Tab-separated table of C-alpha atoms and ligand atoms in Angstrom:
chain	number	residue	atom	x	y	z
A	315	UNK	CA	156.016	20.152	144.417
A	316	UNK	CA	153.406	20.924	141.543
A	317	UNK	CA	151.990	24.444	141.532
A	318	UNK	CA	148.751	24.904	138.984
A	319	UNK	CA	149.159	28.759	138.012
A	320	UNK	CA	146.751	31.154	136.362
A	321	UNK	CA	147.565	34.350	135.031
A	322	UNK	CA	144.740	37.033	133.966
A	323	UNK	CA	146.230	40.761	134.761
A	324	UNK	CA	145.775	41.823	131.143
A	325	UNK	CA	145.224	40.483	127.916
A	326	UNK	CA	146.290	37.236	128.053
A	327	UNK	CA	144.507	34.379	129.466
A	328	UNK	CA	147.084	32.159	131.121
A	329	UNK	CA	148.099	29.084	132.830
A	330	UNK	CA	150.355	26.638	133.652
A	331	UNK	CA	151.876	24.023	135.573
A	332	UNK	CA	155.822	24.381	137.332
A	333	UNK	CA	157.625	21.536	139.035
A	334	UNK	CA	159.456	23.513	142.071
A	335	UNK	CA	159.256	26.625	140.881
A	336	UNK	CA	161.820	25.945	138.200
A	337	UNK	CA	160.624	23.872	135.530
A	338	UNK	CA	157.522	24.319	133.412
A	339	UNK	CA	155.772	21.165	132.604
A	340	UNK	CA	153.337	23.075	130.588
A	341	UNK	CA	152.505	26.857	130.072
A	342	UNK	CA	149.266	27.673	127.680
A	343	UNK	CA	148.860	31.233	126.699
A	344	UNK	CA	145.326	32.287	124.713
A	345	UNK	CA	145.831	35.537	123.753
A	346	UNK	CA	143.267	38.112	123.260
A	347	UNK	CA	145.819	40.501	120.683
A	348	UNK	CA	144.030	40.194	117.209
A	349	UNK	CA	140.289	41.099	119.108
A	350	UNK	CA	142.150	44.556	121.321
A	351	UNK	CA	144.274	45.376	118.043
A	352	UNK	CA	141.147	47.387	116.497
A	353	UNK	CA	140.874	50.032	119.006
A	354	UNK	CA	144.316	49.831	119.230
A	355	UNK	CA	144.926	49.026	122.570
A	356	UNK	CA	143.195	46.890	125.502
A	357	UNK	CA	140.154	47.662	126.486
A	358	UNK	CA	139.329	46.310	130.159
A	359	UNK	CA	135.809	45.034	129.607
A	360	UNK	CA	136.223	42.762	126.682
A	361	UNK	CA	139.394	41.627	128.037
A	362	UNK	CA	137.442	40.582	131.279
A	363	UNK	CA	134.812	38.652	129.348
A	364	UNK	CA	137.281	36.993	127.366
A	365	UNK	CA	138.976	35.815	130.232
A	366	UNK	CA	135.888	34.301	131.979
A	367	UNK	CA	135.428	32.055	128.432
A	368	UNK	CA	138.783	30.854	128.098
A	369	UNK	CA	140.140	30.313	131.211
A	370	UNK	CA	137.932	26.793	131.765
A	371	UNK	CA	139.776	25.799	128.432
A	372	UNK	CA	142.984	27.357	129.138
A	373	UNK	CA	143.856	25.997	132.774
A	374	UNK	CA	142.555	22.178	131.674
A	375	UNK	CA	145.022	22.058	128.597
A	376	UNK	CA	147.397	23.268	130.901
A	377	UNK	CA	146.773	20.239	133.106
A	378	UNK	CA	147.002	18.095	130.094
A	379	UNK	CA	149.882	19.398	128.730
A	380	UNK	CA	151.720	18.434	131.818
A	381	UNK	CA	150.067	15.228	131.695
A	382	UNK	CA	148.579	15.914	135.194
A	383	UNK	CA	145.249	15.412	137.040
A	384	UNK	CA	144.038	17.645	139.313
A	385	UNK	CA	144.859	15.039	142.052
A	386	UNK	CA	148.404	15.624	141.068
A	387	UNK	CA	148.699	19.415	141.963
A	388	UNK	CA	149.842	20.359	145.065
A	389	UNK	CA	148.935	24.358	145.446
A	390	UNK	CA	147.305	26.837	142.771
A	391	UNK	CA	148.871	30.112	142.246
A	392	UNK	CA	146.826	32.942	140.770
A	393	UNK	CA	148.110	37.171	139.883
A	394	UNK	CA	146.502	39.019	142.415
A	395	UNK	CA	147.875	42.071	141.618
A	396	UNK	CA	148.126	44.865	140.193
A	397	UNK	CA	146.407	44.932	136.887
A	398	UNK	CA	143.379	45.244	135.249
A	399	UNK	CA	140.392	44.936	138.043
A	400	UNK	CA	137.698	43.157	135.861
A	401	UNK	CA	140.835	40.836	134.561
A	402	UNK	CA	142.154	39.843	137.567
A	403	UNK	CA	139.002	38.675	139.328
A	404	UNK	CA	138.266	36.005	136.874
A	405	UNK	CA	141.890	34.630	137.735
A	406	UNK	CA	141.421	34.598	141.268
A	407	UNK	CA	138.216	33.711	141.167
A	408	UNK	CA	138.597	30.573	139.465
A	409	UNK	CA	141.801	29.859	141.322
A	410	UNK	CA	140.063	30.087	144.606
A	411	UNK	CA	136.890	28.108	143.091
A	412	UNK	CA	140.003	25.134	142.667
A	413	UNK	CA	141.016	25.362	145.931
A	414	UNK	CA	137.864	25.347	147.604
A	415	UNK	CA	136.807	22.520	145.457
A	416	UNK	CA	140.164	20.403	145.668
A	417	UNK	CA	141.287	21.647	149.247
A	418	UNK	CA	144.693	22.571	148.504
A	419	UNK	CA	146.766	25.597	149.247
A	420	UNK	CA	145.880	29.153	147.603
A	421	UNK	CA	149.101	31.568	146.568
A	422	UNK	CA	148.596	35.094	145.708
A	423	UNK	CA	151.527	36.426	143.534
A	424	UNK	CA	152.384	40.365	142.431
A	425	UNK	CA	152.325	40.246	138.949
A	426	UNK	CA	155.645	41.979	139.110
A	427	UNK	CA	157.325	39.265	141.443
A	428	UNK	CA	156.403	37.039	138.653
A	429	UNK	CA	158.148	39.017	136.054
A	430	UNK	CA	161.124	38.321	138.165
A	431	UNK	CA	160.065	35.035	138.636
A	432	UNK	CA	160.622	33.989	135.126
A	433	UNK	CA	163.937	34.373	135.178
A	434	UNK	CA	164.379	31.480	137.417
A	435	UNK	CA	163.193	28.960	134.708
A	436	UNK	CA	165.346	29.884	132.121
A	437	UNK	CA	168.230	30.165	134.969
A	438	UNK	CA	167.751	27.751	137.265
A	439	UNK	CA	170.856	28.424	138.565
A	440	UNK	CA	169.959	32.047	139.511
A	441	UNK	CA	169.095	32.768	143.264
A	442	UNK	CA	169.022	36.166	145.114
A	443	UNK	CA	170.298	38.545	145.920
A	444	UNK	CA	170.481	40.907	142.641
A	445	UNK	CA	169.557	43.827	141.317
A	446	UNK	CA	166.210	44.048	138.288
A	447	UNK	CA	165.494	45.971	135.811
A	448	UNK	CA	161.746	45.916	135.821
A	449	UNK	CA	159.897	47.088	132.594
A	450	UNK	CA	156.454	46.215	131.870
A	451	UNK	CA	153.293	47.854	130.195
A	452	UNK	CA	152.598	49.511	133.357
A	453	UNK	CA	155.560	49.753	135.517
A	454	UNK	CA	158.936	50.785	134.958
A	455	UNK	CA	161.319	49.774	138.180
A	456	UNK	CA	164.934	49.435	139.438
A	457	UNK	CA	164.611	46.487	142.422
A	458	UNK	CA	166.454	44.886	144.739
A	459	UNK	CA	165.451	41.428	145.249
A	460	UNK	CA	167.253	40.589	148.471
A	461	UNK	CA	165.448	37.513	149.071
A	462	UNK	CA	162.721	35.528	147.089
A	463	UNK	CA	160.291	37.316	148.622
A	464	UNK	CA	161.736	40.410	149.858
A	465	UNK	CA	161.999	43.589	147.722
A	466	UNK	CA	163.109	47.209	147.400
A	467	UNK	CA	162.050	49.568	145.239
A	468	UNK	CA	165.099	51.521	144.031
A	469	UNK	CA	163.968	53.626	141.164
A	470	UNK	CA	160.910	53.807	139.328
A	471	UNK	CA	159.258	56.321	136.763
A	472	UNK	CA	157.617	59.226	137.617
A	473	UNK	CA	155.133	59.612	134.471
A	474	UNK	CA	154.784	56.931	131.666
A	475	UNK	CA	156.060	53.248	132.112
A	476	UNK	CA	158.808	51.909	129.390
A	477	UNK	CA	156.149	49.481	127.798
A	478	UNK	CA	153.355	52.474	127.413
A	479	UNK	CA	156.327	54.855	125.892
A	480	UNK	CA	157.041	52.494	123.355
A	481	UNK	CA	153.095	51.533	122.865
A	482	UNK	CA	152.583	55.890	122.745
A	483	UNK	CA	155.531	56.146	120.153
A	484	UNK	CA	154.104	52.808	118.134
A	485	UNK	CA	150.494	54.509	117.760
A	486	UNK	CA	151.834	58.136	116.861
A	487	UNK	CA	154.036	56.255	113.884
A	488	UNK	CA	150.863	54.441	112.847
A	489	UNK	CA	152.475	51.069	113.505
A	490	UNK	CA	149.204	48.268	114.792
A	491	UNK	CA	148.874	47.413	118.607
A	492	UNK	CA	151.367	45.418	120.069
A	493	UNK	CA	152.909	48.474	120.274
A	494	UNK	CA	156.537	47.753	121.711
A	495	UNK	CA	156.912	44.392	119.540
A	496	UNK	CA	156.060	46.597	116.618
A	497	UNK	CA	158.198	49.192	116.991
A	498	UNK	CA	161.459	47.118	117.871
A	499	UNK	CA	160.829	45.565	114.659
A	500	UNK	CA	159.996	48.326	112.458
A	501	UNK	CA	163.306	49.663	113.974
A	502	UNK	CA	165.546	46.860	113.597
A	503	UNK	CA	167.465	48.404	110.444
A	504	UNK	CA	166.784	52.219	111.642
A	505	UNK	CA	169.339	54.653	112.448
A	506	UNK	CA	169.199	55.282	116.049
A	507	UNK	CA	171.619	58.859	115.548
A	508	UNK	CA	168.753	59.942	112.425
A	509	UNK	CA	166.961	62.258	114.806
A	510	UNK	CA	167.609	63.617	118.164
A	511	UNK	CA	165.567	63.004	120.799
A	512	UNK	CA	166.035	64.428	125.038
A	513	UNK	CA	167.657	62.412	127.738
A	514	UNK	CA	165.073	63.389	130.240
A	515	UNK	CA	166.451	63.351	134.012
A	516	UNK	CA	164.777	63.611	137.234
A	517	UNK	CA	166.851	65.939	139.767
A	518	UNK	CA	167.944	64.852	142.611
A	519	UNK	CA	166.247	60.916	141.952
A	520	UNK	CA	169.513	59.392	140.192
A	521	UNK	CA	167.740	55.844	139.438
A	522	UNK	CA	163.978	57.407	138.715
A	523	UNK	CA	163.020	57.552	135.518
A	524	UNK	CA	160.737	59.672	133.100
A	525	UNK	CA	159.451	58.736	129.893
A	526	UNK	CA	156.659	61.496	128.758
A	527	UNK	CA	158.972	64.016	127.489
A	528	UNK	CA	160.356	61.513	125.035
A	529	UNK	CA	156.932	60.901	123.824
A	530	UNK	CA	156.117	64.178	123.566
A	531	UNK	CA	159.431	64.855	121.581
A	532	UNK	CA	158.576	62.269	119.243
A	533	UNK	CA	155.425	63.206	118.348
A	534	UNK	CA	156.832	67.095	117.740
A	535	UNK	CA	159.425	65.524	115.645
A	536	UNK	CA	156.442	63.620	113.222
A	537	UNK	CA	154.201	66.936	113.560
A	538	UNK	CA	157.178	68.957	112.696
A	539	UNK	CA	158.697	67.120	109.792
A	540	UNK	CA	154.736	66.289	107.945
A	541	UNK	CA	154.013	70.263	108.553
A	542	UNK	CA	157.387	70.890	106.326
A	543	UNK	CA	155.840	68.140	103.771
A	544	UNK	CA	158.629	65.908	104.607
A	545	UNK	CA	158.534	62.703	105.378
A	546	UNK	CA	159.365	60.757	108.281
A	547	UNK	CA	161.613	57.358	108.380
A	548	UNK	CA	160.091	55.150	111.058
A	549	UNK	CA	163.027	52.646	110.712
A	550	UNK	CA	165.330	55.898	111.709
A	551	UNK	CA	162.647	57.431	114.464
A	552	UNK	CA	161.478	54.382	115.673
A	553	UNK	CA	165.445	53.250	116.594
A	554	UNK	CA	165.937	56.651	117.671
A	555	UNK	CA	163.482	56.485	120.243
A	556	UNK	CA	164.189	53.231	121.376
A	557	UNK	CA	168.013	54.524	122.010
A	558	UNK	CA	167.055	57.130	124.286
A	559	UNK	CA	164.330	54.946	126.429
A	560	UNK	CA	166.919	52.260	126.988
A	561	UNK	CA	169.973	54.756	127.099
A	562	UNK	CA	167.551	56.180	130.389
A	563	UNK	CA	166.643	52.782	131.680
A	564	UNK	CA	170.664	51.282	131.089
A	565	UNK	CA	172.044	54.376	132.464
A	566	UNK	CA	170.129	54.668	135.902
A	567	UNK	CA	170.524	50.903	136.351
A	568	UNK	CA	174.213	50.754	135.723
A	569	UNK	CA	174.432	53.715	138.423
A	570	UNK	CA	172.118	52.022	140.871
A	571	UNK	CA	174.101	48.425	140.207
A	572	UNK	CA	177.674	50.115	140.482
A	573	UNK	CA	177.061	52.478	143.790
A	574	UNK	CA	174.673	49.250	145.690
A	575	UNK	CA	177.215	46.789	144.717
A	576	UNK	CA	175.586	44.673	142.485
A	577	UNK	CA	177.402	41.999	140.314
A	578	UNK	CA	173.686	40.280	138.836
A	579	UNK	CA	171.405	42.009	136.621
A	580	UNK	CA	168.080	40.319	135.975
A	581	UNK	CA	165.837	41.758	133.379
A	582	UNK	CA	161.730	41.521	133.810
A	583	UNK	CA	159.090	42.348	132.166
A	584	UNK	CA	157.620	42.656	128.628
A	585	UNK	CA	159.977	45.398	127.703
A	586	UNK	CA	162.784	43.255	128.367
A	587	UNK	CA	161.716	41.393	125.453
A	588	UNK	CA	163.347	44.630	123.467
A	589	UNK	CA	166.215	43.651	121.389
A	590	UNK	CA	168.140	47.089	121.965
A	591	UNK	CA	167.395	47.098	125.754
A	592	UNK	CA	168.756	42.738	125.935
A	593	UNK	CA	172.351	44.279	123.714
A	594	UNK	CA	172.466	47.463	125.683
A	595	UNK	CA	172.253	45.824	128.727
A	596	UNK	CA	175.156	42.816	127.701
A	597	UNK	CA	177.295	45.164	126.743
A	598	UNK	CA	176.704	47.308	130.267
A	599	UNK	CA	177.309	44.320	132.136
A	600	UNK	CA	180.472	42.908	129.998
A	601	UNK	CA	181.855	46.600	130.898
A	602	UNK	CA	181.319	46.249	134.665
A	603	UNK	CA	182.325	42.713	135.167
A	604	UNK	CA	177.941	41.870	135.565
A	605	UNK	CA	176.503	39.080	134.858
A	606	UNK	CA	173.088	39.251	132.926
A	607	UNK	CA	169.900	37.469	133.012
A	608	UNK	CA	167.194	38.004	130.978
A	609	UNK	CA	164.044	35.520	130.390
A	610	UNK	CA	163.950	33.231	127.336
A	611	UNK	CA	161.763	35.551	124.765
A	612	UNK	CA	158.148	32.982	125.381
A	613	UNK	CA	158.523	34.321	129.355
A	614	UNK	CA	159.295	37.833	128.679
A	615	UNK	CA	155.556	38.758	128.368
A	616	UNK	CA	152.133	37.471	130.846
A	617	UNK	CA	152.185	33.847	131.155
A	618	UNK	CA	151.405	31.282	133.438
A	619	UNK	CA	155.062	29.236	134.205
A	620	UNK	CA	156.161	32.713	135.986
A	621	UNK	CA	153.330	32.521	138.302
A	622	UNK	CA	154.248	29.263	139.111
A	623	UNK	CA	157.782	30.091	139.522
A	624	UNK	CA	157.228	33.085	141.919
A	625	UNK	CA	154.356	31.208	143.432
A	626	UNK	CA	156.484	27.962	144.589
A	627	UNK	CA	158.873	30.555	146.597
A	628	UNK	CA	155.228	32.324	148.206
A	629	UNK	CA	154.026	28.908	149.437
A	630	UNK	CA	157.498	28.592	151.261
A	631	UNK	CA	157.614	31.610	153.233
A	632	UNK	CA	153.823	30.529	154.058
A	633	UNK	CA	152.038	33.538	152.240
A	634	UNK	CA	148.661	31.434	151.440
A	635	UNK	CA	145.557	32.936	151.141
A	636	UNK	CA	142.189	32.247	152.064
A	637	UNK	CA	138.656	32.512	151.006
A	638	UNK	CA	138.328	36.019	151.181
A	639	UNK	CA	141.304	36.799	148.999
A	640	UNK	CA	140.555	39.435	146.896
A	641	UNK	CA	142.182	41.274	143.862
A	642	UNK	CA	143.998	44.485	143.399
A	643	UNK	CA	144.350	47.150	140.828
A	644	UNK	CA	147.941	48.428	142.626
A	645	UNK	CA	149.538	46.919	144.802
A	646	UNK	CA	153.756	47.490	145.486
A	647	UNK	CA	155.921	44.898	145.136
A	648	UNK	CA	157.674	45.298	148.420
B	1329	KG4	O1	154.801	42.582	131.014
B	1329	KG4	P1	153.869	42.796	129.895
B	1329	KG4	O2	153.653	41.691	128.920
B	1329	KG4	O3	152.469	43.244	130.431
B	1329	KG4	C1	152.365	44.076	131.524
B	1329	KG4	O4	152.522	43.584	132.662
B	1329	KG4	O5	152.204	45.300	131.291
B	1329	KG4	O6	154.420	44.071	129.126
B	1329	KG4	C2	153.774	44.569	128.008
B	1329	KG4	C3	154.593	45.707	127.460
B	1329	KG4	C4	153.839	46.441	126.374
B	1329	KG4	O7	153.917	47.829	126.613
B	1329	KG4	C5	154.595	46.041	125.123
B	1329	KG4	O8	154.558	47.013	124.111
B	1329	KG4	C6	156.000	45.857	125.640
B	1329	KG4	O9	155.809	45.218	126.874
B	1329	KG4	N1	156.827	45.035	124.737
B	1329	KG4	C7	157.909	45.515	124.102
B	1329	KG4	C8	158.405	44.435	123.304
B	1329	KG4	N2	157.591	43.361	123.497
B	1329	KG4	C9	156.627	43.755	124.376
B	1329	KG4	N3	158.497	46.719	124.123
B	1329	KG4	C10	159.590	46.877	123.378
B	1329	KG4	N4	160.116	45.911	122.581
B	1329	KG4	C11	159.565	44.687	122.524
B	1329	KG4	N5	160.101	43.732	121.764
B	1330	ZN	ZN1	153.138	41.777	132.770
């Protein structure tokens, strides 16, 4: 089965076409970065309108690519939800203008299923149940996927999301938007002992996590030092930081795995992209007798193949959609 899948949550216009929800036959990602990375950050509008010019462009090389006609496809998958409003109704939009046109089958996917999702094409051997680690831009969660489509939220932040602490921490050390990718390599040869940063807890919520104390601590710790005339080491800060996000997000995870009895842990999300979260998180699961997954790097951030991947297991359990489907700012994944 051939799934045509569109992605448009955020800043990246997306698409792609997967062959039974495990194998990409193409995935085409324009990405809006260089125009968002003067106000440092995305801002919704222009990433809407950018979205309504490329995504003509984006979903036919994506048919191309796979060497595929329209003809060939056999259901269209298409982010729903959550995201960015104005972003996400030029995805389903177009997605539904496809299947009206072409007749076939409409699949609404949670961006954050997805996520999950694309850990299924770089392990195709991977099924549920497990437990995920899901870290994103906008969402920071512990999940049980005890089914393809069936999900429990375990943990999940109370203030900032992994992805925005990193993006905060990136902006108050002056490094350019993409935040996270910036700071993990600006950090790469740091010192993550150099400074000391909190190991914020939330009582009596063992696998929630919160994130805006660290940020705050960080930018003390710049204010601090420049007001002394010093001068701070972003190698040093940067890896400091990153220690104590993912020395939160390994530590409530490894608790949550141990006491529900999990032997898989899947990573998701942009985040999981990190290079200190991927180690931390192999040598967790080497110490507990886990396996890990984590997607190949190109599926760690918004793309099409994931859509297609969560998608294929959507149109199983029959959750189609029709004309009237609409899109969602928030929406949980369970
Ligand atoms: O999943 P994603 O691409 O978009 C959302 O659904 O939000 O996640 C984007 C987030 C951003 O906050 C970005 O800074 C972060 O993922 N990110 C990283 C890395 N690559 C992307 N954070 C830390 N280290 C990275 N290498
Ligand atoms: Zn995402």
């Amino acid at each position: 089965m051939k799934i045509l899948a569109i992605e448009s949550s955020c800043d990246e216009t997306a698409a792609a076409v997967v062959e039974n929800g495990k194998s990409a036959l193409s995935n085409v990602v324009a990405s809006q970065v260089e125009e968002h990375k003067i106000y440092g950050g995305v801002v919704p509008e222009i990433a809407s309108r950018r979205h309504v010019e490329a995504i003509s462009g984006v979903v036919k090389s994506a048919l191309e690519d796979a060497g595929c006609a329209l003809g060939d496809i056999d259901a269209v998958a298409v982010t729903h939800a959550p995201g960015l409003i104005g972003a996400l109704l030029v995805g389903v939009n177009y997605a539904k203008s496809i299947s009206m046109a072409s007749g076939i089958p409409l699949v609404p996917v949670h961006h954050l299923r997805s996520h999950i999702a694309a850990n299924y094409l770089t392990h195709p051997e991977l099924e549920p149940p497990f437990l995920s680690l899901v870290v994103s831009g906008g969402h920071s969660h512990i999940v049980e996927v005890l089914d393809y489509t069936k999900f429990r939220i375990v943990g999940r932040t109370r203030d900032d999301a992994a992805g925005e602490a990193m993006d905060k921490a990136a902006r108050a050390m002056g490094l350019p938007y993409p935040g996270g990718l910036n700071l993990d390599r600006a950090a790469a040869d740091g010192d993550p002992c150099a400074y000391k940063m909190p190991h914020p807890r939330v009582d009596g919520a063992p696998y929630d996590f919160s994130f805006s104390g660290l940020k705050t601590a960080a930018l003390n710790t710049i204010n601090s030092v420049r007001q002394k005339g010093g001068e701070i080491s972003i190698p040093d800060l940067g890896a400091s930081y990153i220690a104590a996000v993912v020395g939160c997000l390994i530590e409530n995870t490894e608790r949550a795995a141990v006491n529900l009895g999990y032997k898989k842990l899947v990573l998701a999300g942009g985040v999981s992209a990190n290079s200190v979260l991927r180690r931390e998180a192999e040598a967790m699961c080497k110490r507990r007798g886990m396996s890990l997954y984590a997607p190949e790097l190109r599926y760690c951030g918004d793309n099409g193949a994931m859509v297609g991947a969560q998608g294929y297991y959507e149109f199983l359990a029959g959750n189609t959609a029709d004309m009237s489907l609409n899109a969602y700012a928030t929406m949980s994944i369970e």
